[in-house]
Tab-separated table of C-alpha atoms in Angstrom:
chain	number	residue	atom	x	y	z
A	6	MET	CA	15.483	13.528	-30.718
A	7	ASP	CA	12.798	13.396	-33.373
A	8	ALA	CA	9.270	14.809	-33.036
A	9	ALA	CA	8.024	11.604	-31.435
A	10	GLY	CA	10.622	11.642	-28.692
A	11	ALA	CA	12.893	8.827	-29.918
A	12	SER	CA	16.639	9.073	-30.210
A	13	THR	CA	17.936	9.844	-33.724
A	14	GLN	CA	21.458	8.605	-32.927
A	15	PRO	CA	22.591	5.445	-34.757
A	16	ALA	CA	21.625	2.413	-32.687
A	17	PRO	CA	23.630	-0.792	-32.319
A	18	ALA	CA	22.394	-3.675	-34.429
A	19	GLU	CA	20.993	-5.508	-31.434
A	20	GLN	CA	18.887	-2.447	-30.553
A	21	ALA	CA	17.519	-1.869	-34.053
A	22	VAL	CA	14.775	-4.463	-33.620
A	23	GLN	CA	13.715	-3.382	-30.157
A	24	PRO	CA	9.933	-2.930	-29.866
A	25	ARG	CA	8.353	0.481	-30.277
A	26	VAL	CA	7.000	1.834	-26.973
A	27	ALA	CA	4.510	4.685	-26.717
A	28	ILE	CA	4.615	6.424	-23.344
A	29	VAL	CA	1.256	7.925	-22.365
A	30	ILE	CA	1.284	10.713	-19.755
A	31	LEU	CA	-1.991	12.259	-18.607
A	32	ASN	CA	-1.957	15.897	-17.507
A	33	TRP	CA	-4.724	17.652	-15.622
A	34	ASN	CA	-3.991	21.083	-14.168
A	35	ASP	CA	-0.468	20.083	-13.162
A	36	ALA	CA	1.996	21.156	-15.827
A	37	GLU	CA	4.893	21.326	-13.358
A	38	SER	CA	4.691	17.609	-12.536
A	39	THR	CA	4.252	16.680	-16.185
A	40	LEU	CA	7.248	18.771	-17.249
A	41	ALA	CA	9.364	17.177	-14.511
A	42	CYS	CA	8.250	13.738	-15.672
A	43	LEU	CA	9.184	14.580	-19.263
A	44	ASP	CA	12.552	15.887	-18.116
A	45	ALA	CA	13.300	12.606	-16.311
A	46	LEU	CA	12.317	10.612	-19.399
A	47	ARG	CA	15.017	12.328	-21.450
A	48	ALA	CA	17.574	10.247	-19.560
A	49	THR	CA	16.003	6.908	-20.439
A	50	ASP	CA	18.386	4.399	-21.986
A	51	TYR	CA	15.649	2.762	-24.058
A	52	PRO	CA	16.150	3.839	-27.691
A	53	ASN	CA	12.807	3.265	-29.383
A	54	TYR	CA	9.953	5.230	-27.865
A	55	ALA	CA	7.445	7.988	-28.499
A	56	THR	CA	5.940	10.249	-25.850
A	57	ILE	CA	2.253	11.145	-25.899
A	58	VAL	CA	0.947	13.799	-23.510
A	59	VAL	CA	-2.816	13.931	-23.122
A	60	ASP	CA	-4.091	17.152	-21.584
A	61	ASN	CA	-7.334	16.121	-19.944
A	62	GLY	CA	-9.387	19.287	-20.156
A	63	SER	CA	-7.087	21.383	-17.955
A	64	THR	CA	-8.469	24.752	-16.889
A	65	ASP	CA	-5.170	26.322	-15.796
A	66	GLY	CA	-3.588	26.771	-19.212
A	67	SER	CA	-1.427	23.657	-18.870
A	68	ALA	CA	-1.793	22.596	-22.485
A	69	ALA	CA	-0.207	25.806	-23.771
A	70	ARG	CA	2.988	24.992	-21.873
A	71	PHE	CA	3.483	21.820	-23.904
A	72	LEU	CA	2.977	23.329	-27.363
A	73	ASP	CA	6.640	24.180	-27.922
A	74	ILE	CA	7.995	20.791	-26.855
A	75	ALA	CA	8.910	19.125	-30.136
A	76	ALA	CA	9.698	15.773	-28.530
A	77	ILE	CA	6.084	14.977	-27.614
A	78	ASP	CA	2.839	14.204	-29.377
A	79	LEU	CA	0.279	16.449	-27.649
A	80	VAL	CA	-3.390	15.476	-27.559
A	81	THR	CA	-5.880	17.856	-25.936
A	82	ASN	CA	-9.273	16.873	-24.552
A	83	THR	CA	-11.840	19.657	-24.274
A	84	THR	CA	-13.260	18.202	-21.047
A	85	ASN	CA	-11.978	16.117	-18.149
A	86	LEU	CA	-12.699	12.516	-19.139
A	87	GLY	CA	-11.332	11.152	-15.885
A	88	TYR	CA	-8.198	9.065	-15.602
A	89	THR	CA	-9.736	6.198	-17.544
A	90	GLY	CA	-11.173	8.290	-20.367
A	91	GLY	CA	-8.082	10.446	-20.699
A	92	VAL	CA	-5.701	7.501	-20.729
A	93	ASN	CA	-7.868	5.697	-23.277
A	94	VAL	CA	-7.428	8.651	-25.632
A	95	GLY	CA	-3.677	8.231	-25.248
A	96	ILE	CA	-3.848	4.463	-25.775
A	97	SER	CA	-5.836	4.972	-28.972
A	98	ARG	CA	-3.203	7.401	-30.213
A	99	ALA	CA	-0.429	4.946	-29.307
A	100	ILE	CA	-2.064	2.138	-31.256
A	101	ALA	CA	-2.515	4.463	-34.238
A	102	LEU	CA	1.225	5.206	-34.104
A	103	GLY	CA	1.974	1.483	-34.354
A	104	ALA	CA	3.242	0.950	-30.801
A	105	ASP	CA	4.168	-2.593	-29.766
A	106	TYR	CA	3.805	-1.597	-26.112
A	107	VAL	CA	2.014	1.231	-24.327
A	108	TRP	CA	3.558	2.522	-21.106
A	109	LEU	CA	1.050	4.347	-18.914
A	110	LEU	CA	3.059	6.736	-16.759
A	111	ASN	CA	1.624	9.013	-14.095
A	112	SER	CA	2.701	12.614	-14.491
A	113	ASP	CA	3.935	12.731	-10.882
A	114	ALA	CA	6.075	9.606	-11.215
A	115	THR	CA	9.869	9.884	-11.089
A	116	THR	CA	11.560	7.476	-13.489
A	117	ARG	CA	15.114	6.203	-13.656
A	118	PRO	CA	17.071	5.737	-16.906
A	119	ASP	CA	16.952	1.927	-16.858
A	120	VAL	CA	13.292	1.381	-15.913
A	121	LEU	CA	11.735	1.132	-19.361
A	122	SER	CA	14.532	-1.098	-20.665
A	123	ARG	CA	14.040	-3.492	-17.757
A	124	LEU	CA	10.280	-3.644	-18.247
A	125	VAL	CA	10.521	-4.317	-21.982
A	126	ALA	CA	13.220	-6.963	-21.464
A	127	VAL	CA	10.977	-8.893	-19.079
A	128	ALA	CA	7.982	-8.630	-21.405
A	129	GLU	CA	10.003	-9.728	-24.433
A	130	ALA	CA	11.302	-12.800	-22.589
A	131	ASP	CA	7.832	-14.404	-22.594
A	132	GLU	CA	5.100	-13.579	-25.097
A	133	ARG	CA	2.496	-14.704	-22.550
A	134	ILE	CA	3.372	-11.701	-20.383
A	135	GLY	CA	0.819	-8.981	-21.044
A	136	LEU	CA	1.288	-6.456	-18.236
A	137	VAL	CA	4.529	-5.416	-16.545
A	138	SER	CA	5.203	-2.868	-13.804
A	139	PRO	CA	8.100	-1.545	-11.764
A	140	VAL	CA	7.955	-1.320	-7.987
A	141	PHE	CA	7.542	2.056	-6.296
A	142	CYS	CA	9.503	3.978	-3.695
A	143	ASP	CA	9.041	7.279	-1.921
A	144	PRO	CA	10.475	9.861	-4.344
A	145	ASP	CA	12.106	11.655	-1.411
A	146	ASP	CA	13.512	8.462	0.139
A	147	PRO	CA	14.459	5.753	-2.373
A	148	LEU	CA	14.897	3.203	0.429
A	149	GLU	CA	11.283	3.628	1.561
A	150	MET	CA	9.092	1.393	-0.570
A	151	GLU	CA	5.530	2.492	-1.348
A	152	PHE	CA	4.234	-0.488	-3.352
A	153	CYS	CA	5.645	-3.697	-4.805
A	154	LEU	CA	2.718	-5.908	-5.714
A	155	GLY	CA	-0.970	-6.472	-5.124
A	156	ARG	CA	-3.101	-9.590	-4.878
A	157	PHE	CA	-6.793	-10.028	-5.525
A	158	ASP	CA	-8.129	-13.117	-3.766
A	159	PRO	CA	-10.843	-14.569	-6.025
A	160	ALA	CA	-12.370	-16.599	-3.201
A	161	GLY	CA	-12.784	-13.764	-0.732
A	162	ARG	CA	-12.982	-10.973	-3.315
A	163	GLN	CA	-10.389	-9.081	-1.272
A	164	ALA	CA	-7.420	-7.027	-2.424
A	165	SER	CA	-4.139	-6.854	-0.524
A	166	GLN	CA	-0.731	-5.369	-1.232
A	167	THR	CA	2.861	-5.541	-0.079
A	168	ILE	CA	5.832	-3.196	0.047
A	169	ASP	CA	8.244	-6.084	0.614
A	170	ALA	CA	10.130	-7.317	-2.454
A	171	SER	CA	10.593	-10.859	-1.134
A	172	THR	CA	6.871	-11.146	-0.393
A	173	ALA	CA	6.098	-9.853	-3.869
A	174	THR	CA	8.395	-12.464	-5.397
A	175	ALA	CA	6.710	-15.211	-3.366
A	176	TRP	CA	3.234	-14.036	-4.386
A	177	GLN	CA	4.220	-14.025	-8.050
A	178	HIS	CA	5.512	-17.581	-7.733
A	179	ASP	CA	2.750	-19.037	-5.558
A	180	HIS	CA	-0.287	-17.064	-6.783
A	181	PRO	CA	0.466	-15.959	-10.364
A	182	ASN	CA	-3.214	-15.726	-11.297
A	183	GLU	CA	-3.943	-13.303	-8.447
A	184	VAL	CA	-1.208	-10.740	-9.182
A	185	ILE	CA	-2.424	-7.148	-9.417
A	186	LEU	CA	-0.353	-4.208	-10.678
A	187	LEU	CA	-0.929	-0.479	-10.419
A	188	GLY	CA	-1.630	1.689	-13.430
A	189	THR	CA	0.976	4.190	-12.227
A	190	ALA	CA	3.709	2.954	-14.589
A	191	LEU	CA	2.052	0.038	-16.355
A	192	LEU	CA	3.572	-1.430	-19.523
A	193	ILE	CA	0.878	-3.022	-21.705
A	194	ARG	CA	1.556	-5.345	-24.612
A	195	ARG	CA	-0.353	-4.294	-27.723
A	196	ARG	CA	-1.989	-7.723	-27.978
A	197	VAL	CA	-3.586	-7.206	-24.563
A	198	ILE	CA	-5.309	-4.059	-25.819
A	199	GLU	CA	-6.394	-5.843	-28.987
A	200	THR	CA	-7.776	-8.724	-26.907
A	201	ILE	CA	-9.505	-7.105	-23.914
A	202	GLY	CA	-9.789	-3.470	-24.959
A	203	MET	CA	-8.847	-0.387	-22.968
A	204	LEU	CA	-9.637	0.784	-19.426
A	205	ASP	CA	-13.275	0.700	-18.336
A	206	PRO	CA	-14.396	4.374	-18.433
A	207	ASN	CA	-17.160	3.629	-15.944
A	208	PHE	CA	-14.594	3.711	-13.122
A	209	PHE	CA	-13.478	7.250	-14.061
A	210	ALA	CA	-10.555	7.028	-11.601
A	211	TYR	CA	-9.184	4.443	-9.145
A	212	VAL	CA	-9.583	0.623	-9.100
A	213	GLU	CA	-9.572	0.572	-12.916
A	214	ASP	CA	-6.110	-1.009	-12.772
A	215	VAL	CA	-7.409	-3.884	-10.619
A	216	ASP	CA	-10.186	-4.419	-13.141
A	217	TYR	CA	-7.748	-4.342	-16.058
A	218	CYS	CA	-5.466	-6.897	-14.417
A	219	LEU	CA	-8.379	-9.241	-13.741
A	220	ARG	CA	-9.494	-8.942	-17.360
A	221	ALA	CA	-5.957	-9.683	-18.549
A	222	HIS	CA	-5.781	-12.731	-16.277
A	223	ALA	CA	-9.115	-13.955	-17.641
A	224	ALA	CA	-7.750	-13.642	-21.188
A	225	GLY	CA	-4.760	-15.828	-20.312
A	226	PHE	CA	-2.019	-13.206	-20.006
A	227	ARG	CA	0.689	-13.276	-17.359
A	228	ILE	CA	1.163	-10.230	-15.126
A	229	VAL	CA	4.590	-9.457	-13.699
A	230	ALA	CA	6.230	-6.917	-11.389
A	231	VAL	CA	9.950	-6.242	-11.826
A	232	PRO	CA	11.686	-5.539	-8.469
A	233	GLU	CA	14.845	-4.337	-10.243
A	234	ALA	CA	12.881	-1.526	-11.909
A	235	VAL	CA	12.081	1.229	-9.408
A	236	VAL	CA	9.948	4.350	-9.902
A	237	GLY	CA	9.423	7.119	-7.367
A	238	HIS	CA	5.801	7.911	-6.576
A	239	LYS	CA	3.891	9.100	-3.520
A	240	PHE	CA	0.509	7.434	-3.166
A	241	LYS	CA	-2.661	8.835	-1.663
A	242	GLN	CA	-4.195	6.301	0.696
A	243	PRO	CA	-7.654	6.511	2.305
A	244	ILE	CA	-6.281	5.674	5.733
A	245	GLY	CA	-5.347	7.526	8.887
A	246	ASP	CA	-7.157	10.795	9.540
A	247	PRO	CA	-10.330	10.658	7.385
A	248	GLY	CA	-10.410	14.439	7.307
A	249	GLY	CA	-7.013	14.443	5.613
A	250	VAL	CA	-8.348	12.542	2.596
A	251	PRO	CA	-10.394	14.394	-0.048
A	252	PRO	CA	-14.042	13.270	-0.246
A	253	TYR	CA	-13.708	12.227	-3.887
A	254	LEU	CA	-11.143	9.583	-2.901
A	255	HIS	CA	-13.473	8.105	-0.263
A	256	TYR	CA	-16.203	8.067	-2.900
A	257	PHE	CA	-14.213	6.462	-5.715
A	258	ILE	CA	-12.591	3.757	-3.574
A	259	THR	CA	-15.965	2.810	-2.081
A	260	ARG	CA	-17.981	2.917	-5.295
A	261	ASN	CA	-15.437	1.423	-7.638
A	262	TYR	CA	-14.752	-1.721	-5.626
A	263	LEU	CA	-18.481	-2.368	-5.666
A	264	LEU	CA	-18.533	-1.754	-9.428
A	265	LEU	CA	-15.653	-4.204	-9.745
A	266	TRP	CA	-17.389	-6.915	-7.750
A	267	ARG	CA	-20.546	-6.479	-9.798
A	268	LYS	CA	-18.536	-7.613	-12.827
A	269	LEU	CA	-17.328	-10.817	-11.184
A	270	PRO	CA	-19.338	-14.062	-10.771
A	271	PRO	CA	-20.690	-15.932	-8.928
A	272	PRO	CA	-23.481	-14.089	-7.051
A	273	VAL	CA	-22.838	-15.934	-3.774
A	274	LEU	CA	-19.300	-14.578	-3.620
A	275	LEU	CA	-20.569	-11.154	-4.655
A	276	ARG	CA	-22.900	-11.068	-1.669
A	277	ARG	CA	-20.145	-12.241	0.663
A	278	ALA	CA	-17.714	-9.673	-0.695
A	279	THR	CA	-20.305	-6.896	-0.442
A	280	LEU	CA	-20.977	-7.800	3.193
A	281	TRP	CA	-17.255	-7.802	3.952
A	282	PHE	CA	-16.818	-4.458	2.194
A	283	LEU	CA	-19.830	-2.973	3.992
A	284	HIS	CA	-18.202	-3.981	7.277
A	285	GLN	CA	-15.036	-2.162	6.188
A	286	ARG	CA	-16.898	0.987	5.200
A	287	LEU	CA	-18.975	1.028	8.391
A	288	THR	CA	-15.804	0.715	10.435
A	289	GLN	CA	-14.447	3.664	8.481
A	290	ILE	CA	-17.621	5.696	9.021
A	291	ALA	CA	-17.405	5.032	12.761
A	292	ARG	CA	-13.985	6.744	12.707
A	293	MET	CA	-15.311	9.699	10.723
A	294	ARG	CA	-17.359	11.383	13.420
A	295	GLY	CA	-16.949	15.098	12.932
A	296	VAL	CA	-16.112	14.764	9.225
A	297	PRO	CA	-19.556	14.841	7.568
A	298	SER	CA	-18.152	15.377	4.066
A	299	ALA	CA	-16.203	12.124	4.330
A	300	ILE	CA	-19.229	10.212	5.644
A	301	ASP	CA	-21.409	11.582	2.845
A	302	ALA	CA	-18.788	10.566	0.260
A	303	VAL	CA	-18.569	6.986	1.552
A	304	LEU	CA	-22.351	6.624	1.690
A	305	ALA	CA	-22.759	8.105	-1.798
A	306	GLY	CA	-20.137	5.647	-3.018
A	307	LEU	CA	-21.983	2.741	-1.411
A	308	TRP	CA	-25.279	3.843	-2.929
A	309	ASP	CA	-23.895	4.375	-6.427
A	310	GLY	CA	-21.790	1.217	-6.328
A	311	VAL	CA	-24.702	-1.005	-5.361
A	312	ARG	CA	-26.759	0.506	-8.192
A	313	GLY	CA	-23.932	0.252	-10.726
A	314	VAL	CA	-23.642	4.012	-11.281
A	315	GLY	CA	-20.240	5.031	-12.651
A	316	GLY	CA	-18.752	8.252	-13.955
A	317	PRO	CA	-17.302	11.348	-12.257
A	318	TYR	CA	-17.598	12.369	-8.623
A	319	GLN	CA	-20.164	15.054	-7.896
A	320	SER	CA	-19.800	16.760	-4.527
A	321	ASN	CA	-23.529	17.424	-4.274
A	322	ARG	CA	-24.435	13.770	-4.802
A	323	LYS	CA	-25.916	12.255	-1.656
A	324	ALA	CA	-27.209	8.852	-0.683
A	325	PRO	CA	-30.941	8.737	0.215
A	326	TRP	CA	-31.688	10.360	3.560
A	327	LEU	CA	-32.789	7.061	5.122
A	328	LEU	CA	-29.425	5.500	4.300
A	329	ARG	CA	-27.599	8.524	5.701
A	330	ILE	CA	-29.559	8.306	8.946
A	331	THR	CA	-29.321	4.548	9.454
A	332	LEU	CA	-25.723	3.940	8.368
A	333	GLY	CA	-24.235	7.388	8.812
A	334	ARG	CA	-25.511	8.047	12.319
A	335	HIS	CA	-25.487	4.526	13.757
A	336	PRO	CA	-22.599	2.558	12.210
A	337	ALA	CA	-21.964	0.665	15.470
A	338	PHE	CA	-25.480	-0.782	15.357
A	339	TRP	CA	-24.965	-2.254	11.888
A	340	LEU	CA	-21.441	-3.439	12.675
A	341	ALA	CA	-22.791	-5.383	15.639
A	342	LEU	CA	-25.534	-6.859	13.473
A	343	ILE	CA	-23.035	-7.980	10.819
A	344	ASN	CA	-20.825	-9.473	13.539
A	345	GLY	CA	-23.753	-11.459	14.949
A	346	LYS	CA	-23.911	-9.480	18.199
A	347	ASN	CA	-26.770	-7.725	19.964
A	348	PRO	CA	-26.935	-4.332	18.233
A	349	PHE	CA	-29.430	-2.597	20.501
A	350	GLY	CA	-26.982	-1.900	23.266
A	351	ARG	CA	-24.877	0.089	20.799
A	352	LEU	CA	-27.407	2.628	19.610
A	353	ALA	CA	-26.205	5.167	22.137
A	354	HIS	CA	-22.579	4.912	21.002
């Protein structure tokens, strides 16, 4: 391999014109996962790629472990710019290297040799296709699917997802303008970046992929998932035991969906979506009794999202005390009010 990570072996004539792909991997205090990801990439059957590792201000000495790897282009950030900021540094580097496609790949993703080839083949079949993604399975159980496709309903401002390949295929056929992909292993055509720019750094982490897909849709690009391309990845989900989810995740999911909806017209739908989302968050808060850190994170996310405040999570950030008392202590009251029921009988619950 050469210093950029591409094979130096003679390629067949039909492969000589294959597009240049820059793979961007973001590392933050997790060199072991990144090294495992790089090791898996060595088996890829796609011949024309470069690998860019962006160390995002790691404090555990991660960056030093990549210095001797000749097959990567290492970029080091002095501070943690978040997922969005760190990835954008990698995208900028990829464009500077002349990449035709940029493949955003999470450091904890497990790739298979044929994945990149399948993604590029689909993208090359139709120049209108701007974003392409594999589907995702449990890395410890390849038969257990984690994510196939998402949808963002523009009427209800709601996001949904499926782990079923046949459902994903139907959604792509019936609702092509609502398809949402994850940023976990997202292949981006260069023209998309030139048209709509990079990830919105205001999100910092989470939901930025939904935003990017919506922006790509608005610019006229097609978005496609490839069921034949499978990547292993375990996802964190803010469900189940609220105490088992870190507060920052509660905060980002809550705040960033509100930031997303603020970007989308018209105002009537924004109000309806906000009311629906508030109902969701209040239901979540009602299940969080005994987990004050989770409640504080959700309320801080609501407060910042409504005000349009982006950036990193700060554990000491709190919503105003009145909001914490009214929503945090009496979620059942407000749920009843939203549902059009008498709320006063619920104050004691």
